[in-house]
Coordinates of C-alpha atoms and ligand atoms in Angstrom, one line a residue:
M113 CA 0.1 0.0 0.1
L114 CA 1.3 3.4 -0.9
T115 CA 0.9 6.2 1.6
C116 CA 1.9 9.7 1.3
A117 CA 2.2 12.9 3.4
V118 CA 1.6 16.1 1.9
I119 CA 3.3 19.2 3.2
L120 CA 2.4 22.7 2.1
L121 CA 5.1 25.1 1.6
P122 CA 4.1 28.7 1.5
P123 CA 3.7 30.5 -0.8
K124 CA 3.3 27.8 -3.4
G125 CA 5.5 24.8 -2.9
I126 CA 4.3 21.3 -2.1
A127 CA 6.4 18.5 -0.7
V128 CA 5.0 15.1 -1.0
F129 CA 6.5 12.0 0.8
F130 CA 5.5 8.7 -0.6
L131 CA 6.2 6.2 2.2
R132 CA 6.4 2.5 1.5
H133 CA 7.7 1.3 4.7
P134 CA 5.4 -1.1 6.5
L135 CA 5.4 1.3 9.4
A136 CA 4.1 4.1 7.4
V137 CA 0.7 2.6 6.8
Q138 CA 0.2 2.4 10.6
S139 CA 0.0 5.0 13.2
P140 CA 3.4 6.8 12.9
L141 CA 2.5 8.6 9.8
S142 CA -1.0 9.4 11.1
L143 CA 0.7 10.7 14.2
S144 CA 3.2 12.7 12.1
L145 CA 0.3 14.4 10.5
S146 CA -1.6 14.9 13.6
S147 CA 1.5 16.6 15.2
F148 CA 1.8 18.6 12.0
F149 CA -1.7 19.9 12.2
F150 CA -1.3 20.3 15.9
S151 CA 1.7 22.5 15.2
L152 CA -0.4 24.7 13.0
S153 CA -2.1 25.7 16.3
L154 CA -5.3 23.7 15.5
P155 CA -6.4 22.4 19.0
R156 CA -6.7 18.9 17.6
P157 CA -6.9 17.7 14.0
S158 CA -9.9 19.3 12.6
S159 CA -12.3 17.5 10.5
R160 CA -10.7 19.0 7.5
A161 CA -7.4 17.9 8.6
S162 CA -8.6 14.4 9.4
A163 CA -10.3 14.1 6.0
L164 CA -6.9 15.2 4.5
M165 CA -5.2 12.5 6.6
A166 CA -7.6 9.8 5.4
L167 CA -7.2 11.0 1.9
C168 CA -3.5 10.9 2.1
R169 CA -3.6 7.3 3.1
R170 CA -6.1 6.0 0.6
R171 CA -5.6 8.3 -2.4
P172 CA -2.5 10.1 -2.5
R173 CA -3.0 11.9 -5.9
A174 CA -6.3 13.3 -4.8
A175 CA -4.6 14.4 -1.5
L176 CA -2.0 16.3 -3.5
K177 CA -4.6 18.0 -5.6
H178 CA -6.5 18.9 -2.5
A179 CA -3.5 20.2 -0.6
A180 CA -2.7 22.3 -3.6
S181 CA -6.0 24.0 -3.2
Q182 CA -5.6 24.5 0.4
F183 CA -2.2 25.9 0.7
E184 CA -3.5 29.4 1.4
L185 CA -5.5 28.1 4.3
L186 CA -2.6 26.2 6.0
K187 CA 0.5 28.2 6.2
P188 CA 2.9 26.2 8.4
S189 CA 5.9 27.9 10.0
R190 CA 9.4 26.5 9.0
P191 CA 9.9 25.0 12.5
A192 CA 6.4 23.3 12.3
L193 CA 7.5 21.7 8.9
S194 CA 10.9 20.8 10.2
S195 CA 9.3 18.9 13.0
L196 CA 6.8 17.1 10.8
I197 CA 9.5 16.1 8.3
G198 CA 11.7 14.9 11.2
A199 CA 8.8 12.8 12.5
A200 CA 7.9 11.4 9.1
R201 CA 11.5 10.5 8.5
S202 CA 11.9 8.6 11.7
A203 CA 8.7 6.8 11.0
A204 CA 10.2 5.5 7.8
P205 CA 13.8 5.1 6.7
S206 CA 15.0 7.7 4.2
S207 CA 15.3 5.1 1.5
S208 CA 11.5 4.8 1.4
V209 CA 11.1 8.5 0.7
L210 CA 10.6 8.1 -3.0
K211 CA 9.8 11.5 -4.2
L212 CA 9.9 15.1 -3.1
I213 CA 8.3 17.7 -5.2
G214 CA 9.7 21.0 -4.2
G215 CA 8.3 24.6 -4.3
P216 CA 10.2 27.9 -3.9
R217 CA 11.4 27.0 -0.4
A218 CA 11.8 23.3 -0.9
D219 CA 15.5 23.3 -1.1
W220 CA 15.9 22.5 2.7
V221 CA 13.1 20.2 2.9
G222 CA 14.1 16.6 3.7
R223 CA 17.5 17.7 4.9
T224 CA 16.4 18.5 8.4
P225 CA 19.0 16.6 10.6
R226 CA 17.7 14.7 13.4
R227 CA 19.3 16.9 16.1
F228 CA 18.4 16.8 19.6
E229 CA 17.5 20.2 21.0
S230 CA 19.6 21.6 23.8
T231 CA 18.4 20.6 27.3
V232 CA 20.2 21.9 30.4
A233 CA 23.5 23.3 29.2
E234 CA 26.0 24.4 31.8
K235 CA 25.2 28.0 31.1
L236 CA 28.2 30.3 31.6
P237 CA 27.5 33.1 34.2
R238 CA 26.5 36.3 32.5
F239 CA 28.6 38.6 34.6
T240 CA 31.6 38.2 36.6
N241 CA 31.2 39.4 40.3
G242 CA 31.1 43.0 41.1
V243 CA 31.0 44.2 37.5
A244 CA 28.1 46.5 36.5
G245 CA 25.9 45.3 33.7
N246 CA 26.6 48.3 31.6
L247 CA 30.2 47.4 31.4
A248 CA 29.4 44.1 29.8
M249 CA 28.9 43.6 26.0
D250 CA 27.4 40.9 24.0
F251 CA 30.1 38.9 22.1
P252 CA 29.3 35.8 20.3
G253 CA 28.7 33.2 23.0
G254 CA 27.3 35.6 25.5
K255 CA 28.0 38.7 27.5
V256 CA 31.5 39.5 28.8
A257 CA 32.4 42.1 31.4
F258 CA 35.1 44.6 30.6
T259 CA 37.9 45.4 33.1
P260 CA 40.4 48.4 32.9
E261 CA 43.0 46.1 34.4
M262 CA 45.4 44.2 32.2
S263 CA 45.5 40.9 34.0
F264 CA 46.4 37.5 32.6
I265 CA 44.7 34.5 33.9
S266 CA 47.1 32.5 35.9
E267 CA 48.3 29.2 34.3
S268 CA 47.7 27.3 37.5
P269 CA 45.2 27.7 40.3
E270 CA 46.3 29.0 43.8
E271 CA 45.4 25.6 45.3
R272 CA 45.4 22.2 43.5
A273 CA 41.8 20.8 43.0
H274 CA 40.9 18.7 46.1
C275 CA 40.6 15.0 46.0
Y276 CA 37.4 13.4 47.2
R277 CA 38.0 10.6 49.7
V278 CA 35.7 8.6 52.1
L279 CA 38.1 6.0 53.6
D280 CA 41.4 6.9 55.2
E281 CA 44.4 4.6 54.8
D282 CA 43.1 2.4 57.7
G283 CA 39.7 1.8 55.9
Q284 CA 37.9 4.2 58.5
P285 CA 35.5 6.8 57.1
L286 CA 36.8 10.4 57.4
A287 CA 34.9 12.6 59.7
H288 CA 32.0 14.3 57.9
S289 CA 32.5 12.5 54.8
S290 CA 29.5 12.4 52.5
F291 CA 29.0 9.2 50.7
I292 CA 26.2 6.9 49.3
Q293 CA 25.6 4.1 51.8
V294 CA 26.7 0.7 50.6
S295 CA 24.8 -2.5 51.7
K296 CA 26.6 -5.4 53.1
E297 CA 25.8 -7.4 50.1
V298 CA 27.2 -5.0 47.6
A299 CA 30.3 -4.1 49.9
V300 CA 31.1 -7.9 50.2
R301 CA 30.6 -8.5 46.5
M302 CA 32.9 -5.5 45.6
Y303 CA 35.6 -6.9 47.9
T304 CA 35.2 -10.5 46.5
E305 CA 35.5 -9.2 43.0
M306 CA 38.5 -7.0 43.8
V307 CA 40.3 -10.1 45.3
T308 CA 39.2 -12.1 42.2
L309 CA 40.8 -9.5 39.9
Q310 CA 43.9 -9.3 41.9
T311 CA 44.2 -13.1 41.8
M312 CA 43.6 -13.3 38.1
D313 CA 46.4 -10.7 37.5
N314 CA 48.8 -12.8 39.5
I315 CA 48.0 -16.2 37.9
F316 CA 47.7 -14.8 34.3
Y317 CA 51.0 -12.8 34.8
E318 CA 52.7 -16.0 35.9
A319 CA 51.2 -17.9 32.9
Q320 CA 52.7 -15.3 30.6
R321 CA 56.2 -15.8 32.4
Q322 CA 55.8 -19.5 31.9
G323 CA 55.3 -18.9 28.1
R324 CA 51.8 -20.2 28.1
I325 CA 50.2 -16.9 26.9
S326 CA 52.0 -14.2 24.8
F327 CA 51.3 -11.1 26.8
Y328 CA 49.4 -9.6 29.8
V329 CA 48.6 -6.4 31.5
T330 CA 47.6 -6.3 35.1
S331 CA 45.3 -3.9 36.9
I332 CA 47.2 -4.1 40.3
G333 CA 46.6 -1.0 42.3
E334 CA 43.6 0.0 40.3
E335 CA 41.1 -2.6 41.5
A336 CA 38.9 0.0 43.2
I337 CA 38.6 2.0 40.1
N338 CA 37.6 -1.1 38.2
I339 CA 35.1 -2.7 40.6
A340 CA 33.6 0.2 42.4
S341 CA 32.8 2.1 39.3
A342 CA 31.3 -1.0 37.7
A343 CA 29.1 -1.5 40.9
A344 CA 27.7 2.0 40.7
L345 CA 26.6 1.6 37.0
R346 CA 23.6 -0.3 35.7
F347 CA 23.8 -3.1 33.1
D348 CA 22.2 -1.0 30.2
D349 CA 25.1 1.6 30.6
L350 CA 27.5 1.1 27.7
V351 CA 31.2 0.6 28.6
F352 CA 34.0 1.9 26.3
P353 CA 37.2 0.6 28.0
Q354 CA 40.9 1.3 27.5
Y355 CA 42.7 -2.0 28.5
R356 CA 43.1 -1.7 32.3
E357 CA 39.6 -2.2 33.3
P358 CA 38.8 -6.0 33.0
G359 CA 37.2 -5.6 36.6
V360 CA 34.2 -3.9 34.9
L361 CA 33.6 -7.0 32.7
L362 CA 34.2 -9.3 35.7
W363 CA 31.4 -7.4 37.7
R364 CA 29.1 -7.7 34.9
G365 CA 29.4 -11.6 34.7
F366 CA 32.3 -12.4 32.2
T367 CA 33.4 -15.7 33.6
L368 CA 36.9 -16.7 34.4
Q369 CA 36.8 -19.2 31.6
E370 CA 35.9 -16.4 29.1
F371 CA 38.9 -14.3 30.4
A372 CA 41.1 -17.3 29.9
N373 CA 39.7 -18.2 26.5
Q374 CA 40.6 -14.7 25.2
C375 CA 44.1 -14.7 26.6
F376 CA 44.8 -18.2 25.1
G377 CA 43.2 -17.0 21.8
N378 CA 41.3 -20.4 21.5
R379 CA 38.3 -21.3 19.4
D380 CA 35.9 -20.0 22.2
D381 CA 37.6 -16.6 22.2
Y382 CA 35.0 -14.1 20.9
G383 CA 37.7 -12.3 18.9
K384 CA 38.6 -15.6 17.3
G385 CA 42.2 -15.4 18.4
R386 CA 42.9 -12.4 16.3
Q387 CA 43.8 -10.0 19.1
M388 CA 46.6 -10.0 21.7
P389 CA 45.6 -11.2 25.2
I390 CA 43.5 -8.7 27.2
H391 CA 41.6 -7.4 24.3
Y392 CA 38.3 -8.5 25.9
G393 CA 34.9 -7.5 24.6
S394 CA 31.3 -8.8 25.2
N395 CA 28.4 -7.7 23.2
K396 CA 26.1 -9.5 25.7
L397 CA 27.5 -7.5 28.6
N398 CA 27.6 -4.0 26.7
Y399 CA 31.4 -4.0 26.9
F400 CA 32.9 -2.7 23.7
T401 CA 36.0 -4.7 22.7
V402 CA 39.4 -3.2 23.9
S403 CA 41.3 -1.3 21.2
S404 CA 44.9 -0.7 22.3
T405 CA 45.2 2.2 20.0
I406 CA 45.2 4.8 22.7
A407 CA 42.1 7.0 23.2
T408 CA 40.2 5.8 20.1
Q409 CA 37.4 4.6 22.4
I410 CA 36.7 8.0 23.7
P411 CA 35.1 9.6 20.6
H412 CA 33.2 6.4 20.0
A413 CA 31.8 6.7 23.6
V414 CA 30.6 10.1 23.0
G415 CA 28.8 9.2 19.8
A416 CA 27.2 6.2 21.5
A417 CA 26.1 8.5 24.3
Y418 CA 24.5 11.0 21.9
S419 CA 22.6 8.2 20.2
L420 CA 21.3 7.1 23.8
K421 CA 20.2 10.7 24.1
M422 CA 18.5 10.8 20.9
D423 CA 16.6 7.6 21.7
K424 CA 15.8 9.0 25.1
K425 CA 17.2 5.9 26.8
D426 CA 17.5 5.7 30.5
A427 CA 21.2 4.9 30.3
C428 CA 24.5 6.5 29.9
V429 CA 27.9 5.6 28.4
V430 CA 31.0 5.1 30.5
T431 CA 34.6 5.5 29.0
Y432 CA 37.7 4.8 30.8
F433 CA 41.3 5.9 29.8
G434 CA 44.5 6.6 31.2
D435 CA 46.5 9.8 31.9
G436 CA 48.4 9.1 28.7
G437 CA 45.2 8.8 26.8
T438 CA 44.5 12.5 27.6
S439 CA 47.5 13.5 25.5
E440 CA 45.8 12.3 22.4
G441 CA 43.8 14.6 20.2
D442 CA 40.9 12.1 20.4
F443 CA 40.4 12.9 24.0
H444 CA 40.1 16.6 23.4
A445 CA 37.8 16.3 20.4
A446 CA 35.5 13.9 22.3
I447 CA 35.2 15.8 25.4
N448 CA 34.4 18.9 23.6
F449 CA 31.9 17.3 21.4
A450 CA 30.3 15.8 24.5
A451 CA 30.0 19.2 26.1
V452 CA 28.5 20.8 23.1
R453 CA 25.9 18.1 22.3
E454 CA 25.2 17.5 26.1
A455 CA 25.8 13.8 25.8
P456 CA 25.2 11.5 28.7
V457 CA 28.8 10.2 29.1
I458 CA 31.0 9.7 32.1
F459 CA 34.7 10.1 31.3
I460 CA 36.7 8.1 34.0
C461 CA 40.3 9.0 33.7
R462 CA 42.6 6.7 35.7
N463 CA 45.5 9.0 36.5
N464 CA 48.0 6.4 37.5
G465 CA 51.0 8.6 37.1
W466 CA 52.6 6.8 34.1
A467 CA 52.1 6.2 30.4
I468 CA 54.4 3.3 30.1
S469 CA 57.7 5.1 31.1
T470 CA 56.5 8.6 30.6
P471 CA 55.6 10.4 33.9
T472 CA 52.7 12.8 34.0
S473 CA 55.1 15.6 34.5
D474 CA 56.1 15.1 30.8
Q475 CA 52.5 14.8 29.7
F476 CA 50.9 18.0 31.0
R477 CA 51.4 21.0 33.1
S478 CA 47.8 21.4 34.2
D479 CA 46.7 20.5 37.6
G480 CA 46.1 16.9 36.3
I481 CA 43.0 16.1 34.3
V482 CA 40.1 17.4 36.3
V483 CA 40.8 21.0 35.6
R484 CA 40.3 20.4 31.9
G485 CA 36.7 19.5 32.5
Q486 CA 35.9 23.1 33.3
A487 CA 37.8 24.4 30.4
Y488 CA 35.5 22.4 28.2
G489 CA 32.4 23.2 30.0
V490 CA 32.1 19.7 31.8
R491 CA 31.2 19.2 35.4
S492 CA 34.2 17.4 37.0
I493 CA 35.5 15.7 40.2
R494 CA 38.8 14.5 41.4
V495 CA 38.5 11.3 43.4
D496 CA 40.9 9.0 45.4
G497 CA 41.0 6.0 42.9
N498 CA 42.2 3.7 45.7
D499 CA 39.1 4.4 47.8
A500 CA 36.3 2.0 46.7
L501 CA 33.6 4.0 48.6
A502 CA 34.6 7.3 47.0
M503 CA 34.7 5.8 43.6
Y504 CA 31.3 4.2 44.2
S505 CA 29.7 7.3 45.4
S506 CA 31.1 9.6 42.7
V507 CA 30.2 7.3 39.8
Q508 CA 26.8 6.8 41.1
A509 CA 26.3 10.5 41.6
A510 CA 27.8 11.1 38.0
R511 CA 25.4 8.6 36.5
V512 CA 22.4 10.4 38.1
M513 CA 23.5 13.8 36.7
A514 CA 24.6 12.3 33.3
I515 CA 21.1 10.8 32.7
G516 CA 18.9 13.1 34.6
E517 CA 20.4 16.3 33.4
Q518 CA 21.7 15.0 29.9
R519 CA 25.2 16.1 30.4
P520 CA 28.7 14.7 30.4
I521 CA 30.7 14.4 33.6
L522 CA 34.5 13.9 34.1
I523 CA 36.0 11.9 36.9
E524 CA 39.7 12.0 37.5
A525 CA 40.7 9.0 39.6
L526 CA 44.1 9.5 41.2
T527 CA 45.9 6.3 41.6
Y528 CA 49.2 4.6 40.8
R529 CA 50.1 1.8 38.4
A530 CA 51.4 -0.6 40.9
G531 CA 52.5 -3.2 38.3
H532 CA 54.7 -2.9 35.3
H533 CA 53.0 -1.4 32.2
S534 CA 52.7 -4.8 30.8
T535 CA 54.7 -8.0 30.5
S536 CA 56.9 -6.2 27.9
D537 CA 58.0 -3.7 30.5
D538 CA 60.3 -3.6 33.4
S539 CA 59.2 -0.4 35.4
T540 CA 62.1 -0.6 37.8
K541 CA 64.2 0.8 35.0
Y542 CA 62.6 4.2 35.2
R543 CA 61.1 4.4 38.8
P544 CA 62.4 3.4 42.2
A545 CA 61.4 -0.1 43.4
N546 CA 60.6 1.1 47.0
E547 CA 58.1 3.7 45.5
I548 CA 56.3 0.7 43.8
E549 CA 56.5 -1.3 47.0
W550 CA 54.9 1.5 49.0
W551 CA 52.0 1.8 46.8
R552 CA 51.5 -2.0 46.7
T553 CA 51.4 -2.2 50.4
A554 CA 50.6 1.0 52.2
R555 CA 48.2 2.4 49.5
D556 CA 46.5 -1.0 48.4
P557 CA 42.9 -0.4 47.6
V558 CA 42.0 -4.1 48.2
S559 CA 43.2 -4.2 51.8
R560 CA 41.7 -0.8 52.5
L561 CA 38.2 -1.9 51.6
R562 CA 38.9 -5.1 53.5
K563 CA 39.5 -3.1 56.7
W564 CA 36.3 -1.3 56.3
I565 CA 34.2 -4.4 55.8
E566 CA 35.9 -6.1 58.6
S567 CA 35.3 -3.2 61.0
N568 CA 31.6 -3.4 60.0
G569 CA 31.6 -7.2 61.1
W570 CA 31.0 -8.2 57.5
W571 CA 34.2 -10.2 56.9
S572 CA 36.6 -12.6 58.7
E573 CA 39.9 -14.2 58.4
E574 CA 38.2 -17.5 57.6
A575 CA 36.1 -16.0 54.8
E576 CA 39.3 -14.4 53.4
S577 CA 41.3 -17.6 53.2
E578 CA 38.2 -19.6 51.7
L579 CA 37.8 -16.9 49.1
R580 CA 41.4 -16.7 48.1
S581 CA 41.8 -20.5 47.9
N582 CA 38.6 -21.0 45.9
V583 CA 39.4 -18.2 43.4
R584 CA 42.9 -19.6 42.8
K585 CA 41.5 -23.1 42.1
Q586 CA 38.8 -21.8 39.7
L587 CA 41.4 -19.7 37.8
L588 CA 44.0 -22.6 37.6
H589 CA 41.1 -24.8 36.2
A590 CA 40.1 -22.1 33.7
I591 CA 43.6 -21.9 32.4
Q592 CA 43.9 -25.7 32.1
V593 CA 40.6 -25.9 30.0
A594 CA 41.5 -22.8 27.9
E595 CA 44.9 -24.2 27.0
K596 CA 43.4 -27.5 25.7
V597 CA 40.7 -26.0 23.6
E598 CA 41.6 -26.0 19.8
K599 CA 42.9 -22.8 18.2
P600 CA 40.6 -21.1 15.8
P601 CA 41.1 -22.3 12.1
I602 CA 43.4 -20.5 9.9
S603 CA 40.7 -19.3 7.7
D604 CA 39.3 -17.1 10.5
L605 CA 42.2 -14.8 10.0
F606 CA 40.8 -13.7 6.7
T607 CA 37.1 -13.4 7.6
D608 CA 34.8 -10.9 9.0
V609 CA 36.2 -7.8 7.4
Y610 CA 35.3 -7.9 3.8
D611 CA 32.0 -9.5 2.5
V612 CA 33.9 -10.7 -0.6
P613 CA 37.6 -10.9 0.3
P614 CA 39.8 -8.9 -2.2
S615 CA 42.5 -10.8 -4.3
N616 CA 45.5 -9.7 -2.1
L617 CA 43.9 -11.3 1.0
R618 CA 43.1 -14.5 -0.9
E619 CA 46.7 -14.5 -2.1
Q620 CA 48.0 -13.9 1.4
E621 CA 45.9 -16.9 2.6
M622 CA 47.3 -19.1 -0.1
V623 CA 50.9 -18.2 0.7
L624 CA 50.3 -18.8 4.4
R625 CA 48.8 -22.2 3.8
E626 CA 51.7 -23.2 1.6
T627 CA 54.3 -21.8 4.1
I628 CA 52.8 -23.9 6.9
K629 CA 52.8 -27.0 4.7
R630 CA 56.4 -26.4 3.8
Y631 CA 57.5 -25.6 7.4
P632 CA 55.2 -27.5 9.7
Q633 CA 57.7 -27.6 12.6
E634 CA 57.6 -23.7 12.7
Y635 CA 53.9 -23.5 13.4
P636 CA 51.8 -24.8 16.3
G637 CA 50.4 -28.2 15.7
D638 CA 47.0 -27.3 17.3
V639 CA 46.0 -24.7 14.7
P640 CA 43.6 -26.3 12.2
V641 CA 44.8 -25.5 8.6
Ligands
TPP716 C1 47.8 5.8 19.6 C2 48.9 5.0 20.3 N1 50.0 5.5 20.7 C3 50.9 4.8 21.4 C4 50.5 3.6 21.8 C5 51.5 2.8 22.7 N2 51.1 2.7 24.0 C6 50.5 1.7 24.5 S1 49.9 1.9 26.1 C7 50.6 3.4 26.1 C8 50.5 4.2 27.4 C9 49.1 4.7 27.7 O1 49.2 5.2 29.1 P1 47.9 5.5 29.9 O2 46.8 6.1 29.0 O3 48.3 6.4 31.0 O4 47.3 4.2 30.4 P2 48.0 3.2 31.5 O5 48.8 2.2 30.7 O6 48.8 4.0 32.5 O7 46.8 2.6 32.2 C10 51.2 3.7 24.9 C11 51.8 5.1 24.8 C12 49.3 3.2 21.4 N3 48.9 1.9 21.9 N4 48.5 3.9 20.8
MG717 MG1 48.7 6.0 33.0

């Protein structure tokens, strides 16, 4: 059935949308038309409008003729037309808009982008304190006050931005600290997952040292950022990770076997063994696959957040990145884009002091990352990343603001990379071993949370040893299983990118197969050719 929407363009133009999409014959088009007539300030579709709507659906040509005779009567404003076109376009894909007959002002018809109107922008203050209104002038972007003084804005604040913390080093709440209460169940689960992550890191790291896997990256020292932030999110929130946040996946239910399968690159790895270890991803768990190309996930996260906003979803996007990630252009482009489009995205920067061997003093001269939020018009907070309760509270509050007020939020979590950058690194070559040791012991986020749950009477020495021994057993079992699972077939190396593989790829596959046949001893025997 052919359905059409007729739009009158004053003074004489007529745009006709012929919609073939199955949805178009149902209510959305009628709704579009109703909203159109509604936007013409008719209290509800008048009988004339209703008749026209019915005519549109049954006899498009007659409707067109009728509309042409009525254009003097209905003179919709440009915004009214835009909203109708937007509604009609979202009711049917653009490929089903078959014909557009334009009048004098029809050049812009059909090109209305599906933009989301501004909601609650962080409006700049109109005047600075104490300056009279008549000394202010409208410049592009708003009024700015004049001053007779020639004063440069200082490159650094008088005082560094404070760091929000709930628990002291002994796991006791600071006096007057404000935080979101955590139930016994959530607190114990957070602690359990932090221990699991720590144990997984130790065992997988050793497996790499034994030559069983090719590479590994630990999250040691950053367990609270991983687990407490994950606990504060909801499952529908989309995660765009860097690579040092496997705890978020763990919290969402990625099994130890799934972690092991990825690290061993076996046939059960979702990436089909085509990525290095630690490049986890799970469609099912709303966790986008790790891309080790630093900061590329940040613009993706903002785009996804903008789409959640357009779809009016009750969810946000969370993206993680390191201090090194903020030196990439992608970070700056993404945070600015998020601010301007008011996208519901939480940026969590793990400022762990190092980007491999580059200290933060060689990365930036600003007071860390948190101050950049204000520069881009993004609400921000600096948090003690080794304090699970502070992380939990700030991420939960950020989520409420991001979704409720449709805005981006930046969290700078201060921490320390207590392990080497990866198994390809020896960090004692560029930082003192006793500094690493101090962070591993005195500042360990896992034992800090343990002290707090113990002081609440929620944890015991017995529970501790049972947990550690169980997790260790499960991990060793997962590794043994993953190691025995067959590797993905060679053909998988060449699939999933092109619908029809190009000739150079086919040639490469042929050469690879011939080389394996010629030198079988050089290739693992467990890879099906
Ligand atoms: C675009 C790009 N440049 C360089 C690298 C090499 N590289 C891998 S990790 C890394 C350091 C990143 O540091 P940071 O963002 O602070 O994360 P951290 O490792 O400290 O968690 C670099 C430079 C890369 N993977 N991608
Ligand atoms: Mg870093």
